[in-house]
Coordinates of N, CA and C in Angstrom, one line a residue:
M1 N 60.1 75.3 54.6 CA 58.7 75.6 54.5 C 58.3 76.3 55.8
K2 N 57.1 77.0 55.8 CA 56.5 77.5 57.0 C 55.4 76.5 57.4
I3 N 55.6 75.8 58.5 CA 54.7 74.8 58.9 C 53.9 75.2 60.2
A4 N 52.6 75.1 60.1 CA 51.8 75.3 61.3 C 51.5 73.9 61.9
L5 N 51.9 73.7 63.1 CA 51.7 72.4 63.8 C 50.7 72.5 64.9
I6 N 49.6 71.8 64.8 CA 48.6 71.8 65.8 C 48.8 70.6 66.7
G7 N 48.9 70.8 68.0 CA 49.2 69.7 68.9 C 50.6 69.4 69.1
A8 N 51.5 70.4 69.2 CA 52.9 70.2 69.1 C 53.5 69.7 70.4
T9 N 52.7 69.5 71.5 CA 53.2 69.0 72.7 C 52.8 67.6 73.0
G10 N 52.1 66.9 72.1 CA 51.6 65.6 72.3 C 52.7 64.6 71.9
F11 N 52.4 63.3 72.1 CA 53.3 62.2 71.8 C 53.9 62.3 70.4
V12 N 53.0 62.4 69.4 CA 53.4 62.6 68.0 C 53.9 64.0 67.7
G13 N 53.2 65.0 68.3 CA 53.5 66.4 68.0 C 54.9 66.8 68.4
T14 N 55.4 66.3 69.5 CA 56.7 66.7 69.9 C 57.8 66.1 68.9
E15 N 57.5 64.9 68.4 CA 58.4 64.4 67.4 C 58.4 65.1 66.1
L16 N 57.2 65.5 65.7 CA 57.0 66.3 64.4 C 57.7 67.6 64.6
L17 N 57.6 68.2 65.7 CA 58.3 69.5 66.0 C 59.8 69.4 65.8
K18 N 60.4 68.4 66.4 CA 61.9 68.1 66.3 C 62.3 67.8 64.9
E19 N 61.5 66.9 64.2 CA 61.9 66.5 62.9 C 61.8 67.7 61.9
A20 N 60.7 68.5 62.1 CA 60.6 69.7 61.2 C 61.7 70.7 61.3
V21 N 62.1 71.0 62.5 CA 63.2 72.0 62.6 C 64.5 71.4 62.3
S22 N 64.7 70.1 62.4 CA 66.0 69.5 62.0 C 66.2 69.6 60.5
R23 N 65.1 69.7 59.8 CA 65.1 69.9 58.3 C 65.2 71.3 57.9
G24 N 65.2 72.2 58.8 CA 65.3 73.6 58.5 C 64.0 74.4 58.2
H25 N 62.9 73.7 58.6 CA 61.6 74.4 58.4 C 61.4 75.3 59.6
S26 N 60.6 76.3 59.4 CA 60.1 77.2 60.6 C 58.7 76.7 61.0
V27 N 58.5 76.6 62.3 CA 57.3 76.0 62.8 C 56.6 76.9 63.7
T28 N 55.3 77.1 63.5 CA 54.4 77.8 64.4 C 53.7 76.7 65.2
A29 N 54.0 76.5 66.5 CA 53.4 75.5 67.3 C 52.1 76.0 68.0
L30 N 51.0 75.5 67.5 CA 49.7 75.9 68.1 C 49.2 74.9 69.1
V31 N 49.2 75.4 70.4 CA 48.9 74.5 71.5 C 48.0 75.2 72.6
R32 N 47.6 74.4 73.5 CA 46.8 74.9 74.6 C 47.7 75.7 75.6
N33 N 48.9 75.1 75.8 CA 49.8 75.7 76.8 C 51.2 75.9 76.2
V34 N 51.5 77.2 75.9 CA 52.8 77.5 75.3 C 54.0 77.1 76.1
D35 N 53.8 77.1 77.4 CA 55.0 76.8 78.3 C 55.5 75.3 78.1
K36 N 54.6 74.5 77.5 CA 55.0 73.1 77.3 C 55.8 72.8 76.0
V37 N 55.8 73.8 75.2 CA 56.5 73.7 73.8 C 58.0 73.7 74.0
E38 N 58.7 72.7 73.4 CA 60.1 72.6 73.5 C 60.8 73.8 72.9
K39 N 61.7 74.4 73.6 CA 62.4 75.6 73.1 C 63.5 75.2 72.0
L40 N 63.1 75.5 70.8 CA 64.0 75.1 69.7 C 64.1 76.3 68.7
D41 N 65.2 76.4 68.1 CA 65.4 77.4 67.1 C 64.4 77.2 65.9
G42 N 63.8 78.3 65.5 CA 62.8 78.1 64.4 C 61.4 77.8 64.8
V43 N 61.2 77.8 66.1 CA 59.8 77.5 66.6 C 59.2 78.7 67.3
T44 N 58.0 79.0 66.9 CA 57.2 80.0 67.6 C 56.0 79.4 68.2
A45 N 55.9 79.5 69.6 CA 54.8 78.9 70.3 C 53.6 79.8 70.4
V46 N 52.4 79.4 70.0 CA 51.2 80.3 70.0 C 50.1 79.5 70.6
K47 N 49.4 80.2 71.6 CA 48.3 79.6 72.2 C 47.1 79.6 71.2
A48 N 46.4 78.5 71.2 CA 45.3 78.5 70.2 C 44.2 77.5 70.7
D49 N 43.0 77.8 70.3 CA 41.8 77.0 70.6 C 41.3 76.5 69.3
V50 N 41.4 75.2 69.0 CA 41.1 74.6 67.7 C 39.6 74.8 67.4
L51 N 38.8 75.0 68.4 CA 37.3 75.2 68.2 C 36.9 76.6 67.8
D52 N 37.9 77.5 67.9 CA 37.6 78.9 67.5 C 38.2 79.1 66.1
V53 N 37.3 78.8 65.1 CA 37.7 78.8 63.7 C 38.3 80.1 63.2
A54 N 37.7 81.2 63.6 CA 38.2 82.5 63.1 C 39.6 82.8 63.6
D55 N 39.8 82.6 64.9 CA 41.1 82.9 65.5 C 42.1 81.9 65.0
L56 N 41.8 80.6 64.9 CA 42.7 79.6 64.4 C 43.1 79.9 63.0
A57 N 42.2 80.3 62.1 CA 42.5 80.7 60.7 C 43.5 81.8 60.7
D58 N 43.3 82.8 61.5 CA 44.2 84.0 61.6 C 45.6 83.5 61.9
K59 N 45.7 82.5 62.8 CA 47.1 82.1 63.2 C 47.7 81.1 62.2
L60 N 46.9 80.6 61.3 CA 47.4 79.7 60.2 C 47.8 80.4 59.0
K61 N 47.4 81.6 58.8 CA 47.7 82.4 57.6 C 49.2 82.5 57.4
G62 N 49.6 82.3 56.1 CA 51.0 82.4 55.7 C 51.7 81.1 55.8
S63 N 51.1 80.0 56.2 CA 51.7 78.7 56.3 C 51.7 78.0 55.0
D64 N 52.7 77.2 54.7 CA 52.7 76.4 53.5 C 51.9 75.1 53.7
V65 N 51.9 74.6 54.9 CA 51.2 73.3 55.2 C 50.8 73.4 56.7
V66 N 49.7 72.8 57.0 CA 49.2 72.6 58.3 C 49.3 71.1 58.7
L67 N 50.0 70.8 59.8 CA 50.1 69.5 60.3 C 49.3 69.4 61.6
S68 N 48.3 68.5 61.6 CA 47.4 68.4 62.8 C 47.7 67.1 63.5
A69 N 48.3 67.2 64.7 CA 48.5 66.0 65.6 C 47.5 66.2 66.7
Y70 N 46.4 66.8 66.4 CA 45.4 67.1 67.5 C 44.9 65.8 68.1
N71 N 44.7 65.8 69.4 CA 44.1 64.7 70.1 C 43.4 65.3 71.3
P72 N 42.1 65.1 71.5 CA 41.4 65.8 72.7 C 41.9 65.2 74.0
G73 N 42.5 64.0 74.0 CA 43.0 63.4 75.3 C 42.0 62.2 75.6
W74 N 42.6 61.1 75.9 CA 41.8 59.9 76.1 C 40.9 60.0 77.2
G75 N 41.1 60.8 78.2 CA 40.2 60.9 79.3 C 39.1 61.9 79.2
V76 N 39.0 62.5 78.0 CA 38.0 63.5 77.8 C 36.6 62.9 77.6
P77 N 35.6 63.4 78.4 CA 34.2 62.9 78.2 C 33.8 63.2 76.7
D78 N 32.9 62.4 76.2 CA 32.4 62.6 74.8 C 33.6 62.8 73.8
I79 N 34.6 62.0 73.9 CA 35.8 62.1 73.1 C 35.4 62.0 71.6
Q80 N 34.5 61.2 71.2 CA 34.1 61.0 69.8 C 33.6 62.3 69.3
A81 N 32.6 62.9 70.0 CA 32.0 64.1 69.5 C 33.0 65.3 69.5
V82 N 33.8 65.4 70.5 CA 34.8 66.5 70.6 C 35.8 66.3 69.4
H83 N 36.3 65.1 69.1 CA 37.2 64.9 68.1 C 36.6 65.3 66.7
I84 N 35.4 64.9 66.5 CA 34.7 65.2 65.2 C 34.6 66.7 65.0
K85 N 34.1 67.4 66.1 CA 33.9 68.8 66.0 C 35.2 69.6 65.8
A86 N 36.3 69.2 66.5 CA 37.6 69.8 66.4 C 38.2 69.6 65.0
S87 N 38.0 68.4 64.5 CA 38.6 68.1 63.2 C 37.9 68.9 62.1
K88 N 36.6 69.1 62.2 CA 35.9 69.9 61.2 C 36.4 71.4 61.3
A89 N 36.6 71.8 62.6 CA 37.0 73.2 62.8 C 38.4 73.4 62.2
I90 N 39.3 72.5 62.4 CA 40.7 72.6 61.8 C 40.6 72.7 60.3
S91 N 39.8 71.8 59.7 CA 39.7 71.9 58.2 C 39.2 73.2 57.8
E92 N 38.1 73.7 58.5 CA 37.5 75.0 58.1 C 38.5 76.1 58.3
A93 N 39.2 76.1 59.4 CA 40.2 77.2 59.6 C 41.3 77.2 58.6
T94 N 41.7 76.0 58.2 CA 42.8 75.9 57.2 C 42.4 76.5 55.9
K95 N 41.1 76.2 55.5 CA 40.6 76.8 54.3 C 40.5 78.3 54.4
K96 N 39.9 78.8 55.5 CA 39.8 80.2 55.7 C 41.1 80.9 55.7
A97 N 42.1 80.3 56.1 CA 43.5 80.9 56.1 C 44.1 80.9 54.8
G98 N 43.5 80.2 53.8 CA 44.1 80.2 52.4 C 45.2 79.2 52.3
V99 N 45.2 78.2 53.2 CA 46.3 77.2 53.1 C 45.6 75.9 52.4
K100 N 46.3 75.4 51.4 CA 45.7 74.3 50.7 C 46.0 72.9 51.3
R101 N 47.2 72.8 51.9 CA 47.8 71.5 52.3 C 47.5 71.3 53.8
L102 N 46.8 70.2 54.1 CA 46.6 69.8 55.4 C 46.9 68.3 55.6
I103 N 47.7 68.0 56.6 CA 48.1 66.6 56.9 C 47.6 66.3 58.3
V104 N 46.7 65.3 58.4 CA 46.1 65.0 59.7 C 46.6 63.6 60.2
V105 N 47.0 63.6 61.5 CA 47.4 62.4 62.1 C 46.2 61.8 62.8
G106 N 45.7 60.7 62.3 CA 44.5 60.1 62.8 C 44.8 58.8 63.6
G107 N 43.8 57.8 63.5 CA 44.0 56.6 64.3 C 44.1 55.4 63.4
A108 N 44.4 54.3 64.0 CA 44.6 53.0 63.3 C 43.3 52.2 63.2
G109 N 42.3 52.6 64.0 CA 41.1 51.8 64.1 C 40.3 51.7 62.7
S110 N 40.5 52.6 61.9 CA 39.7 52.6 60.6 C 40.5 51.8 59.5
L111 N 41.7 51.3 59.8 CA 42.4 50.5 58.9 C 41.6 49.2 58.6
L112 N 41.8 48.5 57.5 CA 41.1 47.4 57.1 C 41.8 46.1 57.5
N113 N 41.0 45.1 57.9 CA 41.6 43.8 58.2 C 41.5 42.9 56.9
Q114 N 41.9 41.7 57.0 CA 42.0 40.8 55.7 C 40.6 40.6 55.1
E115 N 39.5 40.8 55.9 CA 38.2 40.7 55.3 C 37.7 42.0 54.7
G116 N 38.5 43.0 54.8 CA 38.1 44.3 54.3 C 37.2 45.1 55.2
K117 N 37.2 44.7 56.5 CA 36.4 45.4 57.5 C 37.3 46.2 58.4
Q118 N 36.8 47.3 58.9 CA 37.6 48.2 59.8 C 37.7 47.6 61.2
F119 N 39.0 47.6 61.7 CA 39.3 47.0 63.0 C 38.4 47.6 64.1
V120 N 38.1 48.8 64.0 CA 37.3 49.5 65.1 C 35.9 48.8 65.2
D121 N 35.4 48.2 64.2 CA 34.1 47.5 64.2 C 34.2 46.1 64.7
G122 N 35.4 45.6 64.9 CA 35.6 44.2 65.4 C 35.3 44.0 66.9
P123 N 35.0 42.8 67.3 CA 34.7 42.5 68.7 C 35.9 42.6 69.6
D124 N 37.1 42.5 69.0 CA 38.3 42.5 69.9 C 38.9 43.9 70.0
F125 N 38.3 44.9 69.4 CA 38.9 46.2 69.5 C 38.8 46.7 70.9
P126 N 39.9 47.3 71.5 CA 39.8 47.7 73.0 C 38.8 48.7 73.2
A127 N 37.9 48.4 74.2 CA 36.8 49.3 74.5 C 37.2 50.7 74.9
E128 N 38.4 50.8 75.6 CA 38.8 52.1 76.1 C 39.3 53.0 75.0
Y129 N 39.5 52.5 73.8 CA 40.0 53.3 72.7 C 38.9 53.5 71.6
K130 N 37.8 52.8 71.8 CA 36.8 52.8 70.7 C 36.2 54.1 70.4
E131 N 35.8 54.9 71.4 CA 35.1 56.2 71.1 C 36.1 57.1 70.4
G132 N 37.3 57.2 70.9 CA 38.3 58.0 70.2 C 38.6 57.6 68.8
A133 N 38.6 56.2 68.6 CA 38.8 55.7 67.2 C 37.7 56.0 66.3
L134 N 36.5 56.0 66.8 CA 35.3 56.3 66.0 C 35.3 57.8 65.6
G135 N 35.8 58.6 66.5 CA 35.9 60.0 66.2 C 36.9 60.3 65.1
A136 N 38.1 59.6 65.2 CA 39.1 59.7 64.1 C 38.6 59.1 62.8
R137 N 37.8 58.1 62.8 CA 37.2 57.5 61.6 C 36.3 58.5 60.9
Q138 N 35.5 59.2 61.7 CA 34.6 60.2 61.2 C 35.4 61.4 60.6
A139 N 36.4 61.7 61.2 CA 37.3 62.8 60.7 C 37.8 62.4 59.3
L140 N 38.2 61.2 59.1 CA 38.7 60.7 57.8 C 37.5 60.8 56.8
N141 N 36.3 60.3 57.2 CA 35.2 60.3 56.3 C 34.8 61.7 55.9
D142 N 34.9 62.7 56.9 CA 34.6 64.1 56.5 C 35.6 64.6 55.5
L143 N 36.9 64.2 55.7 CA 37.9 64.7 54.7 C 37.7 64.1 53.3
K144 N 37.2 62.9 53.3 CA 36.9 62.3 51.9 C 35.9 63.1 51.1
S145 N 35.1 63.9 51.7 CA 34.1 64.7 51.0 C 34.6 66.2 50.9
E146 N 35.8 66.4 51.3 CA 36.4 67.8 51.3 C 37.1 68.1 50.0
N147 N 36.5 69.1 49.3 CA 37.1 69.5 48.0 C 38.0 70.7 48.0
G148 N 38.0 71.4 49.2 CA 38.8 72.7 49.2 C 40.2 72.5 49.7
L149 N 40.6 71.3 50.0 CA 41.9 71.1 50.6 C 42.7 70.0 49.9
D150 N 44.0 70.1 49.8 CA 44.8 69.0 49.4 C 45.2 68.2 50.7
W151 N 44.4 67.4 51.2 CA 44.5 66.8 52.5 C 45.2 65.4 52.4
S152 N 45.8 65.0 53.5 CA 46.3 63.6 53.6 C 45.9 63.2 55.1
F153 N 45.6 61.9 55.3 CA 45.3 61.4 56.6 C 46.2 60.3 56.9
V154 N 46.9 60.4 58.0 CA 47.9 59.4 58.3 C 47.4 58.5 59.5
S155 N 47.3 57.2 59.2 CA 46.9 56.2 60.2 C 48.2 55.6 60.7
P156 N 48.6 55.8 62.0 CA 49.7 55.1 62.6 C 49.5 53.6 62.6
P157 N 50.5 52.8 62.8 CA 50.3 51.4 63.1 C 49.7 51.2 64.5
F158 N 49.3 50.0 64.8 CA 48.7 49.7 66.1 C 49.6 50.0 67.3
M159 N 50.9 49.7 67.1 CA 51.8 49.9 68.2 C 52.7 51.1 67.8
L160 N 52.4 52.3 68.4 CA 53.2 53.5 68.2 C 54.0 53.7 69.5
V161 N 55.3 53.6 69.4 CA 56.1 53.4 70.6 C 57.2 54.5 70.7
P162 N 57.7 54.8 71.9 CA 58.9 55.6 71.9 C 60.1 54.8 71.3
G163 N 61.0 55.5 70.8 CA 62.2 54.8 70.2 C 63.0 55.7 69.4
P164 N 64.1 55.1 68.9 CA 65.1 55.9 68.1 C 64.6 56.3 66.7
R165 N 65.1 57.3 66.2 CA 64.9 57.7 64.8 C 65.8 56.9 63.9
T166 N 65.3 56.0 63.1 CA 66.1 55.2 62.2 C 66.0 55.8 60.8
G167 N 64.9 56.5 60.5 CA 64.6 57.0 59.2 C 64.0 56.0 58.2
A168 N 63.8 54.7 58.8 CA 63.3 53.6 58.0 C 61.8 53.5 58.2
Y169 N 61.0 53.2 57.2 CA 59.6 52.9 57.3 C 59.1 52.3 56.0
R170 N 58.0 51.7 56.0 CA 57.3 51.2 54.8 C 55.9 51.8 54.7
L171 N 55.5 52.1 53.5 CA 54.2 52.7 53.4 C 53.1 51.7 53.0
G172 N 51.9 52.1 53.5 CA 50.7 51.3 53.0 C 49.6 52.3 52.9
K173 N 48.4 51.8 52.5 CA 47.2 52.7 52.3 C 46.1 52.4 53.3
D174 N 45.3 51.4 53.0 CA 44.2 51.2 53.9 C 44.3 49.9 54.8
N175 N 45.4 49.2 54.6 CA 45.7 48.0 55.4 C 46.9 48.2 56.2
P176 N 47.0 47.7 57.4 CA 48.2 47.9 58.2 C 49.5 47.3 57.5
V177 N 50.6 48.0 57.8 CA 51.9 47.5 57.4 C 52.5 46.6 58.5
F178 N 52.7 45.3 58.2 CA 53.2 44.4 59.2 C 54.7 44.1 58.9
S179 N 55.5 44.0 60.0 CA 56.9 43.6 59.8 C 57.0 42.1 59.6
A180 N 58.2 41.7 59.3 CA 58.4 40.3 59.1 C 58.0 39.4 60.3
E181 N 58.0 40.0 61.5 CA 57.6 39.3 62.7 C 56.1 39.4 62.9
G182 N 55.4 40.0 62.0 CA 53.9 40.1 62.1 C 53.5 41.2 63.0
K183 N 54.3 42.2 63.2 CA 53.9 43.3 64.1 C 53.6 44.6 63.3
S184 N 52.6 45.3 63.8 CA 52.2 46.6 63.2 C 52.7 47.7 64.1
T185 N 53.9 48.2 63.8 CA 54.6 49.1 64.8 C 55.5 50.0 64.1
I186 N 55.8 51.1 64.8 CA 56.8 52.1 64.4 C 57.1 53.0 65.6
S187 N 58.2 53.6 65.7 CA 58.5 54.6 66.7 C 57.9 55.9 66.3
A188 N 57.5 56.7 67.3 CA 56.9 58.1 67.0 C 57.9 58.9 66.2
S189 N 59.2 58.7 66.5 CA 60.2 59.5 65.7 C 60.2 59.1 64.2
D190 N 60.1 57.9 63.9 CA 60.0 57.5 62.5 C 58.7 57.8 61.9
L191 N 57.6 57.8 62.6 CA 56.3 58.3 62.1 C 56.5 59.7 61.7
A192 N 57.2 60.5 62.5 CA 57.4 61.9 62.2 C 58.2 62.0 60.9
V193 N 59.2 61.2 60.7 CA 60.0 61.2 59.4 C 59.1 61.0 58.2
A194 N 58.2 60.0 58.3 CA 57.2 59.7 57.2 C 56.3 60.9 56.9
I195 N 55.8 61.5 58.0 CA 54.9 62.6 57.8 C 55.6 63.8 57.2
L196 N 56.8 64.1 57.7 CA 57.6 65.3 57.1 C 58.0 64.9 55.6
D197 N 58.3 63.7 55.3 CA 58.5 63.3 53.9 C 57.3 63.6 53.1
E198 N 56.1 63.3 53.6 CA 54.9 63.6 52.8 C 54.7 65.0 52.7
A199 N 55.0 65.8 53.7 CA 54.8 67.3 53.6 C 55.8 67.9 52.6
E200 N 57.0 67.3 52.5 CA 58.0 67.9 51.5 C 57.7 67.4 50.1
T201 N 57.3 66.1 50.0 CA 57.1 65.5 48.7 C 55.8 64.7 48.7
P202 N 54.7 65.4 48.4 CA 53.4 64.8 48.5 C 53.2 63.6 47.6
K203 N 52.8 62.5 48.2 CA 52.5 61.3 47.4 C 51.1 60.8 47.7
H204 N 50.4 61.3 48.7 CA 49.1 60.8 49.2 C 48.1 61.9 49.3
V205 N 48.0 62.7 48.3 CA 47.1 63.9 48.3 C 45.6 63.3 48.1
K206 N 44.8 63.8 49.1 CA 43.4 63.4 49.1 C 43.2 61.9 49.3
E207 N 44.0 61.3 50.1 CA 43.9 59.9 50.5 C 44.6 59.7 51.8
R208 N 44.2 58.5 52.4 CA 44.8 58.0 53.6 C 46.0 57.2 53.3
F209 N 47.0 57.2 54.2 CA 48.1 56.3 54.1 C 48.5 55.9 55.5
T210 N 49.3 54.8 55.6 CA 49.7 54.3 56.9 C 51.2 53.9 56.7
V211 N 51.9 53.6 57.8 CA 53.3 53.3 57.8 C 53.5 52.2 58.8
G212 N 54.7 51.6 58.7 CA 55.2 50.6 59.7 C 56.5 50.1 59.3
Y213 N 57.1 49.3 60.1 CA 58.5 48.8 59.8 C 58.4 47.6 58.9

């Protein structure tokens, strides 16, 4: 496939880039700084501003799928507002480019606990991540009313860690996937496996899914 990858130099984005090219796909890596993109066969690094809808749409044209690992950065002021604005711009640019398939990597905060409430609304949710998690939740809510795209929203588990690619994972939808030890975790490499599997064989069109060991 021809994959457009937004945020190809981030923690998840770098793993998506490696996983995509290992499967023989060609990737356009859309980033703020092209010098940070790993030099791999099949990868074209392109400077892009996700808030410039017209320019981004032009750079997405011809893609089979758009993967968005966009993250404004945890230190950004007004991270919630920035995340919401950028997420809307990415969806709009994808539609303008004539690409139907969009897979968005979001947050775990909007997953549901045993009482059916979102973790981000709980008293124990870490304050330093709350604004970003609220932005990601709104991005999911905006996608739920989006009729022009075959979208999927991926919520990682609560512990997303560096680690080896095992190729193993289990799928969930709105509730976290817990291991036998009661942990909600996966390596970024195996999260990339799950996302590329979804890109190649769609199973969660117009819905959110999550993964874990």
